[in-house]
PDB file of C-alpha atoms in Angstrom:
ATOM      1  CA  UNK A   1      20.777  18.117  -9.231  1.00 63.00           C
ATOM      2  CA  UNK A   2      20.067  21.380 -10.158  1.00 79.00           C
ATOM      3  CA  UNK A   3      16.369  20.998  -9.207  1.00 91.00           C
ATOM      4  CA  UNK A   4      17.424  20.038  -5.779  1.00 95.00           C
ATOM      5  CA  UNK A   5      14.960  22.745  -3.672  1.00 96.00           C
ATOM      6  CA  UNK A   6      12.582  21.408  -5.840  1.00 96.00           C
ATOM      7  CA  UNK A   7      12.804  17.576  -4.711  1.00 97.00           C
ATOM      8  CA  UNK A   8      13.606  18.698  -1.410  1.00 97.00           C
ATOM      9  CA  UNK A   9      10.202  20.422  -0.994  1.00 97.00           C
ATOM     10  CA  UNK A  10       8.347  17.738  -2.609  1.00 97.00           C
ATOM     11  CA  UNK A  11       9.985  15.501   0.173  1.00 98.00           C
ATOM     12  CA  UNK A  12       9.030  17.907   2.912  1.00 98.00           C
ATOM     13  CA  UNK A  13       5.292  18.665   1.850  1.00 98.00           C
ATOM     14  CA  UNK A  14       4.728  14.846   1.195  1.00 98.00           C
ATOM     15  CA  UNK A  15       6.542  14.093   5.121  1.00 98.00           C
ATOM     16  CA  UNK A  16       3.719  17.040   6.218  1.00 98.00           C
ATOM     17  CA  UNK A  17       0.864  15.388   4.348  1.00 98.00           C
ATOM     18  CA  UNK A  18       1.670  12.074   5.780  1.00 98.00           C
ATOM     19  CA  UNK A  19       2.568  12.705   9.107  1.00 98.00           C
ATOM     20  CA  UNK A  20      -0.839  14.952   9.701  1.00 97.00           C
ATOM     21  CA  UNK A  21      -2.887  12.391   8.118  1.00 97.00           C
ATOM     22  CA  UNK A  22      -1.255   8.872   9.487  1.00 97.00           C
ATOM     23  CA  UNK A  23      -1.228  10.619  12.876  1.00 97.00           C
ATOM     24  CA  UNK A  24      -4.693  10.842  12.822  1.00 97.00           C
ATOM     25  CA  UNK A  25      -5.910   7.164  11.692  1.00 96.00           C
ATOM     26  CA  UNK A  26      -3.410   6.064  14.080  1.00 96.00           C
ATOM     27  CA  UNK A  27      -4.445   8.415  17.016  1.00 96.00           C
ATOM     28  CA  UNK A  28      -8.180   7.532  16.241  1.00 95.00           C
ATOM     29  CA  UNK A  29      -7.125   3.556  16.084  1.00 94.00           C
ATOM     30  CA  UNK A  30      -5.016   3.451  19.304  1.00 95.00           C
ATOM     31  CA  UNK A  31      -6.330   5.995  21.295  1.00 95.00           C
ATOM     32  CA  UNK A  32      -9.921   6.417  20.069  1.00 94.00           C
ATOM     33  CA  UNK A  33      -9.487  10.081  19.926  1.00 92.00           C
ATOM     34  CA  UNK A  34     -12.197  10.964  17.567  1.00 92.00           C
ATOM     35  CA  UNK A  35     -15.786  10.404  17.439  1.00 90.00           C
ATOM     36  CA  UNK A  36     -15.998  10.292  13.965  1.00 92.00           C
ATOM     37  CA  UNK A  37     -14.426   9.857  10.745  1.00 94.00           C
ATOM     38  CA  UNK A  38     -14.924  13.352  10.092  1.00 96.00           C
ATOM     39  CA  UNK A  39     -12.436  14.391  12.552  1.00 96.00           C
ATOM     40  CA  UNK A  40      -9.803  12.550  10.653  1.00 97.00           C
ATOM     41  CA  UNK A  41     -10.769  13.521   7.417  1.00 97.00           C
ATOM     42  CA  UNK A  42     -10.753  17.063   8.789  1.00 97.00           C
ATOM     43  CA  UNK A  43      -7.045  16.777   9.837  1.00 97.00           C
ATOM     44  CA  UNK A  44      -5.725  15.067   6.543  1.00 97.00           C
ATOM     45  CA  UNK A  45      -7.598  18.291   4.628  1.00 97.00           C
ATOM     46  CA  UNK A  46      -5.576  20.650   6.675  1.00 98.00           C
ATOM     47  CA  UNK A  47      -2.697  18.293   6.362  1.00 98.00           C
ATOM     48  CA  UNK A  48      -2.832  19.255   2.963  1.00 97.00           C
ATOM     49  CA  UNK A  49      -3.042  22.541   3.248  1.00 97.00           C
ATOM     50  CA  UNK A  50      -0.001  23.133   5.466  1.00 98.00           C
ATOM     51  CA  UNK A  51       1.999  21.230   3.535  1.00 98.00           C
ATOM     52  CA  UNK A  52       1.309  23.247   0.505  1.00 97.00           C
ATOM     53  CA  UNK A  53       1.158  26.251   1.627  1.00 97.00           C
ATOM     54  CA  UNK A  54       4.421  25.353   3.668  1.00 97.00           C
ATOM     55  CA  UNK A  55       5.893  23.953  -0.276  1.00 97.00           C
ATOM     56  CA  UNK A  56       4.389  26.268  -2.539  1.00 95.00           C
ATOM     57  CA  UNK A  57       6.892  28.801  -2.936  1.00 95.00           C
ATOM     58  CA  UNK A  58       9.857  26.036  -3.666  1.00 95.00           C
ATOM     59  CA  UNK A  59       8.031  23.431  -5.565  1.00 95.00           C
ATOM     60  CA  UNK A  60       5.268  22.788  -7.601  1.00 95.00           C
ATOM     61  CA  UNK A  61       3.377  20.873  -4.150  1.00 95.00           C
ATOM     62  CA  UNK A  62       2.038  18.059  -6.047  1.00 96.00           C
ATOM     63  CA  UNK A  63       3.013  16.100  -2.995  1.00 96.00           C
ATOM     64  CA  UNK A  64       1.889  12.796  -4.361  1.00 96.00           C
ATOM     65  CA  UNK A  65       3.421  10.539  -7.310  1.00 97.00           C
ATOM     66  CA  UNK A  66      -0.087  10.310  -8.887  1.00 97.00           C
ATOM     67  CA  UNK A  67      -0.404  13.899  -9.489  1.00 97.00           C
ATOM     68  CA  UNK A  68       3.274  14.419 -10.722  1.00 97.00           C
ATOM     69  CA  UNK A  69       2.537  11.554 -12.883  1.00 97.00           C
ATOM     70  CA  UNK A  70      -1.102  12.912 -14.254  1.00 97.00           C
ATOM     71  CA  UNK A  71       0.867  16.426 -14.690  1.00 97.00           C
ATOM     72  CA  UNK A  72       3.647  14.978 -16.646  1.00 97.00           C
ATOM     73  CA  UNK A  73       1.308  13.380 -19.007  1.00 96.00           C
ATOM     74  CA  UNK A  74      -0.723  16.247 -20.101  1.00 97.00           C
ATOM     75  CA  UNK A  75       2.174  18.366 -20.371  1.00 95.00           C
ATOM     76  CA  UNK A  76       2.808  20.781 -17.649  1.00 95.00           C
ATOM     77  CA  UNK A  77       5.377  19.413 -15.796  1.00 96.00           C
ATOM     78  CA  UNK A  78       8.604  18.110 -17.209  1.00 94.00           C
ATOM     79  CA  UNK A  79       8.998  14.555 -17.796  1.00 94.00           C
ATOM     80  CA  UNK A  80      12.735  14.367 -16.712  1.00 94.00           C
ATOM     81  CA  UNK A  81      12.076  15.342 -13.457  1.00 95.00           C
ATOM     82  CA  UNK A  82       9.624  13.381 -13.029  1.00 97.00           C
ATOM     83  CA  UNK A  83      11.792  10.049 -11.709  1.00 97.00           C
ATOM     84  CA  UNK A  84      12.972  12.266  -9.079  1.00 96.00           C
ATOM     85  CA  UNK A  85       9.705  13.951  -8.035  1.00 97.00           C
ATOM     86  CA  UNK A  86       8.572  11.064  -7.048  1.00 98.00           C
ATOM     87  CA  UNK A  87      11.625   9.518  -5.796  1.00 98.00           C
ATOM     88  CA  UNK A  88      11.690  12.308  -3.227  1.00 98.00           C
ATOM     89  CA  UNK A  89       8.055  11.819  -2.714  1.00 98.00           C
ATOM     90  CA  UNK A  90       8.872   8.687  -1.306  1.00 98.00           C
ATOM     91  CA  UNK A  91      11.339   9.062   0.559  1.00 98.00           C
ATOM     92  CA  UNK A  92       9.259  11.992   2.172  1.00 98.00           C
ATOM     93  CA  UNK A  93       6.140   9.432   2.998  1.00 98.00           C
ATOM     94  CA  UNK A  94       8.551   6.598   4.024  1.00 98.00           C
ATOM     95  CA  UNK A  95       9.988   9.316   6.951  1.00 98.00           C
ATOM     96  CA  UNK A  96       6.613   9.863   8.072  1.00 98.00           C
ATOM     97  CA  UNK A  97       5.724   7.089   8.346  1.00 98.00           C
ATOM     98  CA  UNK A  98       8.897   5.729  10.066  1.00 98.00           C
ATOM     99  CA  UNK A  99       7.938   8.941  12.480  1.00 98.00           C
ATOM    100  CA  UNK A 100       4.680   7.693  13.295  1.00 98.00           C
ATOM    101  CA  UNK A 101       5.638   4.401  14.076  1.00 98.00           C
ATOM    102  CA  UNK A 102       7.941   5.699  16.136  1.00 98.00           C
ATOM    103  CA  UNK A 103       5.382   7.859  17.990  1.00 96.00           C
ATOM    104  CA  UNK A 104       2.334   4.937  17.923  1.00 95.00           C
ATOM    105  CA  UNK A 105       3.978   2.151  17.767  1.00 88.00           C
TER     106      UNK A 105
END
């Protein structure tokens, strides 16, 4: 666990990612807030960026298994902490999305 502010901001920027982005389908769904899909794909992009700039400085802010995975393979990122990478990736999604329920549902 000596990685641990690592996984921890992995877990945070993926819960920012996911909670910006699933807010938005689900406030555009339920409420009809937008009037296009633009709007939503607006607020996942700057979901993205807040939860890497937000990550950045304590974690590499791949914020998704795929690109931890795709990083692993061609060599810059280390393959043994790549289990818990996206372990905490996970976990991070799985909150938000728990939280949105919770909000929408």
């Amino acid at each position: 666990m000596e990685h641990w502010k690592e996984y921890l901001g992995e877990l945070l920027g993926t819960f920012i990612l996911v909670l910006f982005g699933c807010s938005a389908v689900a406030a555009a769904v339920v409420f009809n807030a937008f009037g296009s899909l633009l709007e939503v794909a607006i607020i996942w992009g700057i979901g993205v960026t807040v939860a890497i700039f937000a990550t950045r400085t304590i974690c590499p802010a791949h914020l998704n298994p795929a690109v931890s995975l795709a990083m692993a393979l061609v060599g810059n990122f280390d393959l043994k902490k790549l289990p818990a990478f996206i372990l905490s990736q996970f976990i991070g999604a799985f909150l938000a999305g728990a939280m949105v329920y919770f909000i929408f549902g």
